[in-house]
Structure formats: C-alpha cells, structure tokens
PDB file of C-alpha atoms in Angstrom:
ATOM      1  CA  UNK A   1       0.000   0.000   0.000  1.00  0.00           C
ATOM      2  CA  UNK A   2       1.287   3.451  -0.905  1.00  0.00           C
ATOM      3  CA  UNK A   3       1.915   5.144   2.440  1.00  0.00           C
ATOM      4  CA  UNK A   4       0.694   8.505   1.192  1.00  0.00           C
ATOM      5  CA  UNK A   5      -2.794   7.125   0.573  1.00  0.00           C
ATOM      6  CA  UNK A   6      -3.632   5.800   4.053  1.00  0.00           C
ATOM      7  CA  UNK A   7      -7.046   7.127   4.955  1.00  0.00           C
ATOM      8  CA  UNK A   8     -10.064   6.531   7.125  1.00  0.00           C
ATOM      9  CA  UNK A   9     -11.556   3.142   6.232  1.00  0.00           C
ATOM     10  CA  UNK A  10      -8.240   1.512   5.286  1.00  0.00           C
ATOM     11  CA  UNK A  11      -6.858  -1.540   7.037  1.00  0.00           C
ATOM     12  CA  UNK A  12      -4.055  -0.355   9.318  1.00  0.00           C
ATOM     13  CA  UNK A  13      -0.629  -1.643   8.251  1.00  0.00           C
ATOM     14  CA  UNK A  14       0.507  -4.264  10.752  1.00  0.00           C
ATOM     15  CA  UNK A  15       3.792  -4.024  12.613  1.00  0.00           C
ATOM     16  CA  UNK A  16       5.816  -5.244  15.570  1.00  0.00           C
ATOM     17  CA  UNK A  17       7.921  -2.689  17.446  1.00  0.00           C
ATOM     18  CA  UNK A  18      10.031  -2.752  20.588  1.00  0.00           C
ATOM     19  CA  UNK A  19       8.725  -0.574  23.381  1.00  0.00           C
ATOM     20  CA  UNK A  20       9.582   0.546  26.855  1.00  0.00           C
ATOM     21  CA  UNK A  21       8.015  -2.654  28.234  1.00  0.00           C
ATOM     22  CA  UNK A  22       8.785  -5.119  25.447  1.00  0.00           C
ATOM     23  CA  UNK A  23       7.621  -5.963  21.945  1.00  0.00           C
ATOM     24  CA  UNK A  24       4.185  -4.888  20.751  1.00  0.00           C
ATOM     25  CA  UNK A  25       2.379  -6.409  17.757  1.00  0.00           C
ATOM     26  CA  UNK A  26      -0.533  -4.344  16.432  1.00  0.00           C
ATOM     27  CA  UNK A  27      -2.496  -7.405  15.277  1.00  0.00           C
ATOM     28  CA  UNK A  28      -2.612  -8.725  18.857  1.00  0.00           C
ATOM     29  CA  UNK A  29      -5.211  -6.038  19.680  1.00  0.00           C
ATOM     30  CA  UNK A  30      -7.618  -6.991  16.888  1.00  0.00           C
ATOM     31  CA  UNK A  31     -10.984  -8.007  18.255  1.00  0.00           C
ATOM     32  CA  UNK A  32     -10.005  -6.802  21.733  1.00  0.00           C
ATOM     33  CA  UNK A  33      -9.073  -3.112  21.875  1.00  0.00           C
ATOM     34  CA  UNK A  34      -9.029   0.093  19.891  1.00  0.00           C
ATOM     35  CA  UNK A  35      -5.550   1.537  19.405  1.00  0.00           C
ATOM     36  CA  UNK A  36      -4.379   5.159  19.307  1.00  0.00           C
ATOM     37  CA  UNK A  37      -0.975   5.687  17.699  1.00  0.00           C
ATOM     38  CA  UNK A  38       0.739   8.948  18.624  1.00  0.00           C
ATOM     39  CA  UNK A  39       3.569   9.576  16.196  1.00  0.00           C
ATOM     40  CA  UNK A  40       5.878  12.296  17.485  1.00  0.00           C
ATOM     41  CA  UNK A  41       9.204  13.683  16.227  1.00  0.00           C
ATOM     42  CA  UNK A  42      11.744  13.170  19.009  1.00  0.00           C
ATOM     43  CA  UNK A  43      12.097  12.390  22.705  1.00  0.00           C
ATOM     44  CA  UNK A  44      12.981  15.313  24.992  1.00  0.00           C
ATOM     45  CA  UNK A  45      11.674  17.980  22.603  1.00  0.00           C
ATOM     46  CA  UNK A  46       9.489  20.800  23.983  1.00  0.00           C
ATOM     47  CA  UNK A  47       6.189  20.018  22.230  1.00  0.00           C
ATOM     48  CA  UNK A  48       6.517  16.249  22.822  1.00  0.00           C
ATOM     49  CA  UNK A  49       7.156  16.937  26.493  1.00  0.00           C
ATOM     50  CA  UNK A  50       3.696  18.558  26.583  1.00  0.00           C
ATOM     51  CA  UNK A  51       1.767  16.314  24.179  1.00  0.00           C
ATOM     52  CA  UNK A  52       2.585  12.912  25.653  1.00  0.00           C
ATOM     53  CA  UNK A  53       1.750  13.856  29.275  1.00  0.00           C
ATOM     54  CA  UNK A  54      -1.558  15.346  28.089  1.00  0.00           C
ATOM     55  CA  UNK A  55      -2.555  11.887  26.838  1.00  0.00           C
ATOM     56  CA  UNK A  56      -1.392  10.390  30.137  1.00  0.00           C
ATOM     57  CA  UNK A  57      -3.666  12.826  32.019  1.00  0.00           C
ATOM     58  CA  UNK A  58      -6.631  11.570  29.985  1.00  0.00           C
ATOM     59  CA  UNK A  59      -5.636   7.891  30.070  1.00  0.00           C
ATOM     60  CA  UNK A  60      -8.685   6.937  32.188  1.00  0.00           C
ATOM     61  CA  UNK A  61     -10.916   8.240  29.369  1.00  0.00           C
ATOM     62  CA  UNK A  62      -9.071   6.036  26.891  1.00  0.00           C
ATOM     63  CA  UNK A  63      -9.238   3.051  29.259  1.00  0.00           C
ATOM     64  CA  UNK A  64     -13.033   3.492  29.551  1.00  0.00           C
ATOM     65  CA  UNK A  65     -13.234   3.230  25.766  1.00  0.00           C
ATOM     66  CA  UNK A  66     -11.212  -0.026  25.568  1.00  0.00           C
ATOM     67  CA  UNK A  67      -8.312   1.811  23.979  1.00  0.00           C
ATOM     68  CA  UNK A  68      -4.561   1.285  24.150  1.00  0.00           C
ATOM     69  CA  UNK A  69      -2.302   4.288  23.551  1.00  0.00           C
ATOM     70  CA  UNK A  70       1.169   3.989  22.030  1.00  0.00           C
ATOM     71  CA  UNK A  71       3.659   6.758  21.330  1.00  0.00           C
ATOM     72  CA  UNK A  72       5.906   6.096  18.325  1.00  0.00           C
ATOM     73  CA  UNK A  73       9.058   7.871  17.206  1.00  0.00           C
ATOM     74  CA  UNK A  74      12.317   6.973  15.510  1.00  0.00           C
ATOM     75  CA  UNK A  75      14.296   7.282  18.753  1.00  0.00           C
ATOM     76  CA  UNK A  76      15.817   4.185  20.389  1.00  0.00           C
ATOM     77  CA  UNK A  77      14.085   2.118  23.058  1.00  0.00           C
ATOM     78  CA  UNK A  78      16.674   3.382  25.576  1.00  0.00           C
ATOM     79  CA  UNK A  79      15.885   7.012  24.828  1.00  0.00           C
ATOM     80  CA  UNK A  80      12.177   6.161  25.072  1.00  0.00           C
ATOM     81  CA  UNK A  81      12.676   4.533  28.465  1.00  0.00           C
ATOM     82  CA  UNK A  82      14.457   7.593  29.882  1.00  0.00           C
ATOM     83  CA  UNK A  83      11.875   9.952  28.384  1.00  0.00           C
ATOM     84  CA  UNK A  84       8.934   7.848  29.593  1.00  0.00           C
ATOM     85  CA  UNK A  85      10.378   7.645  33.109  1.00  0.00           C
ATOM     86  CA  UNK A  86      10.937  11.413  33.163  1.00  0.00           C
ATOM     87  CA  UNK A  87       7.337  12.062  32.099  1.00  0.00           C
ATOM     88  CA  UNK A  88       5.764   9.349  34.279  1.00  0.00           C
ATOM     89  CA  UNK A  89       3.948   7.721  31.366  1.00  0.00           C
ATOM     90  CA  UNK A  90       1.850   4.614  31.940  1.00  0.00           C
ATOM     91  CA  UNK A  91       1.598   3.762  28.254  1.00  0.00           C
ATOM     92  CA  UNK A  92       4.417   2.468  26.084  1.00  0.00           C
ATOM     93  CA  UNK A  93       6.643   4.438  23.784  1.00  0.00           C
ATOM     94  CA  UNK A  94       7.645   2.342  20.764  1.00  0.00           C
ATOM     95  CA  UNK A  95      10.884   2.595  18.814  1.00  0.00           C
ATOM     96  CA  UNK A  96      10.581   2.781  15.038  1.00  0.00           C
ATOM     97  CA  UNK A  97      14.348   3.014  14.760  1.00  0.00           C
ATOM     98  CA  UNK A  98      14.317   1.377  11.310  1.00  0.00           C
ATOM     99  CA  UNK A  99      11.588   3.849  10.222  1.00  0.00           C
ATOM    100  CA  UNK A 100       9.475   1.145   8.527  1.00  0.00           C
ATOM    101  CA  UNK A 101       6.273   1.933  10.414  1.00  0.00           C
ATOM    102  CA  UNK A 102       6.614   5.704  10.063  1.00  0.00           C
ATOM    103  CA  UNK A 103       7.089   5.207   6.344  1.00  0.00           C
ATOM    104  CA  UNK A 104       4.149   2.788   6.029  1.00  0.00           C
ATOM    105  CA  UNK A 105       1.860   5.267   7.789  1.00  0.00           C
ATOM    106  CA  UNK A 106       3.087   8.145   5.607  1.00  0.00           C
ATOM    107  CA  UNK A 107       4.428  10.320   8.436  1.00  0.00           C
ATOM    108  CA  UNK A 108       8.210  10.043   7.928  1.00  0.00           C
ATOM    109  CA  UNK A 109       9.888  13.344   7.097  1.00  0.00           C
ATOM    110  CA  UNK A 110      12.978  13.598   4.835  1.00  0.00           C
ATOM    111  CA  UNK A 111      14.998  14.583   7.926  1.00  0.00           C
ATOM    112  CA  UNK A 112      14.460  11.071   9.340  1.00  0.00           C
ATOM    113  CA  UNK A 113      11.928  11.879  12.071  1.00  0.00           C
ATOM    114  CA  UNK A 114       8.141  11.953  11.907  1.00  0.00           C
ATOM    115  CA  UNK A 115       5.444  14.530  11.605  1.00  0.00           C
ATOM    116  CA  UNK A 116       3.220  14.693  14.640  1.00  0.00           C
ATOM    117  CA  UNK A 117       0.278  12.397  13.833  1.00  0.00           C
ATOM    118  CA  UNK A 118      -2.559  10.491  15.444  1.00  0.00           C
ATOM    119  CA  UNK A 119      -4.174   7.353  14.050  1.00  0.00           C
ATOM    120  CA  UNK A 120      -7.234   5.797  15.685  1.00  0.00           C
ATOM    121  CA  UNK A 121      -7.574   2.119  14.803  1.00  0.00           C
ATOM    122  CA  UNK A 122     -10.721   0.207  15.755  1.00  0.00           C
ATOM    123  CA  UNK A 123     -10.952  -3.341  17.097  1.00  0.00           C
ATOM    124  CA  UNK A 124     -11.221  -4.691  13.545  1.00  0.00           C
ATOM    125  CA  UNK A 125      -7.903  -3.056  12.582  1.00  0.00           C
ATOM    126  CA  UNK A 126      -9.561  -0.340  10.467  1.00  0.00           C
ATOM    127  CA  UNK A 127      -8.287   3.243  10.559  1.00  0.00           C
ATOM    128  CA  UNK A 128     -11.106   5.454  11.900  1.00  0.00           C
ATOM    129  CA  UNK A 129      -9.258   8.769  12.292  1.00  0.00           C
ATOM    130  CA  UNK A 130      -6.101  10.341  10.877  1.00  0.00           C
ATOM    131  CA  UNK A 131      -4.592  13.660  11.901  1.00  0.00           C
ATOM    132  CA  UNK A 132      -1.156  14.688  10.624  1.00  0.00           C
ATOM    133  CA  UNK A 133       0.423  17.999  11.586  1.00  0.00           C
ATOM    134  CA  UNK A 134       3.799  19.666  11.393  1.00  0.00           C
ATOM    135  CA  UNK A 135       6.209  18.791  14.226  1.00  0.00           C
ATOM    136  CA  UNK A 136       5.488  22.023  16.124  1.00  0.00           C
ATOM    137  CA  UNK A 137       1.702  21.539  16.234  1.00  0.00           C
ATOM    138  CA  UNK A 138      -0.435  19.252  18.392  1.00  0.00           C
ATOM    139  CA  UNK A 139      -3.347  17.174  17.044  1.00  0.00           C
ATOM    140  CA  UNK A 140      -6.723  17.783  18.717  1.00  0.00           C
ATOM    141  CA  UNK A 141      -7.059  15.326  21.596  1.00  0.00           C
ATOM    142  CA  UNK A 142     -10.770  16.075  22.012  1.00  0.00           C
ATOM    143  CA  UNK A 143     -11.397  14.936  18.443  1.00  0.00           C
ATOM    144  CA  UNK A 144      -9.671  11.625  19.211  1.00  0.00           C
ATOM    145  CA  UNK A 145     -11.980  11.086  22.207  1.00  0.00           C
ATOM    146  CA  UNK A 146     -15.049  11.959  20.065  1.00  0.00           C
ATOM    147  CA  UNK A 147     -13.999   9.393  17.456  1.00  0.00           C
ATOM    148  CA  UNK A 148     -13.560   6.720  20.128  1.00  0.00           C
ATOM    149  CA  UNK A 149     -17.027   7.497  21.515  1.00  0.00           C
ATOM    150  CA  UNK A 150     -18.533   6.561  18.147  1.00  0.00           C
ATOM    151  CA  UNK A 151     -16.837   3.169  17.941  1.00  0.00           C
TER     152      UNK A 151
END
C-alpha cells in the first residue's frame, strides 16, 4: 500500500515494534481493543514533552473506551525509556528506529523523524481517524476522544 494514501476506512498496516516494556504487535489487539498511535518527532523535545503527558492525564478516558495508547518515534528504546520515566507515562513508547512503520503510515519526514500524527484504529484493525500535523503543532485530543465514543 502506498503510504501517502492511508485514509479513514483503510486496514491499518501491521507491525511489531520494541517498546519501553517489550515488543508490541498491532495485530494482537484486533478483536479486543481500539488503538491510538501517537507519532511524534523526538524524545525530549518541547512540544513532545507537553503532548505525551496530556494523553497520560486523559488515560482513564481512553481506558473506559477499551483503547490502548502507544507513542511512536524513531528514537531508540533506551531514549524512550528515559523519556517515559521522566514524564511518568503509563503507556508504552515504541521505537521505530528502522523507520518502517513511520514510512508505512506516511508520516516520515525527509529529515528522518516523523510529523506529529494520530491514528485511531478500531478493534477490527480499520483506521477510523487520521490527523497529521507539522512537528510544532499538536493534534486535537478532544477529536480523538469523540472518534472513540462513536466506535
């Protein structure tokens, strides 16, 4: 699938990535949970240091909607672990160090890091929401919650 054509209604590209608590395989959530993927440029950057904790603060709302949250960037799992510990995150940050997932989802920038993006994937593995912004902007978290309420 051409990564630039991913849209609402498409089957989400499958992947396995290493996270702060071990390997995560997207397909393992099919039939069980919705998934929110938070692509972000880099650990320890100013906007990311605000965006990721804002999702943590609303984690109970995601839990109530049978939804797993994952942050994804091209940083290493070790950088993710230090960043996650600093922020007190209770959801995993996943390392797309090889950039395959970022490329498949169409969010990889020529500089080698990602645009800031949110994908909502339903329990059937279908993309139900896509929001891609420049690295300095934050996607609308309220819109993500509204989408999850309709699933």
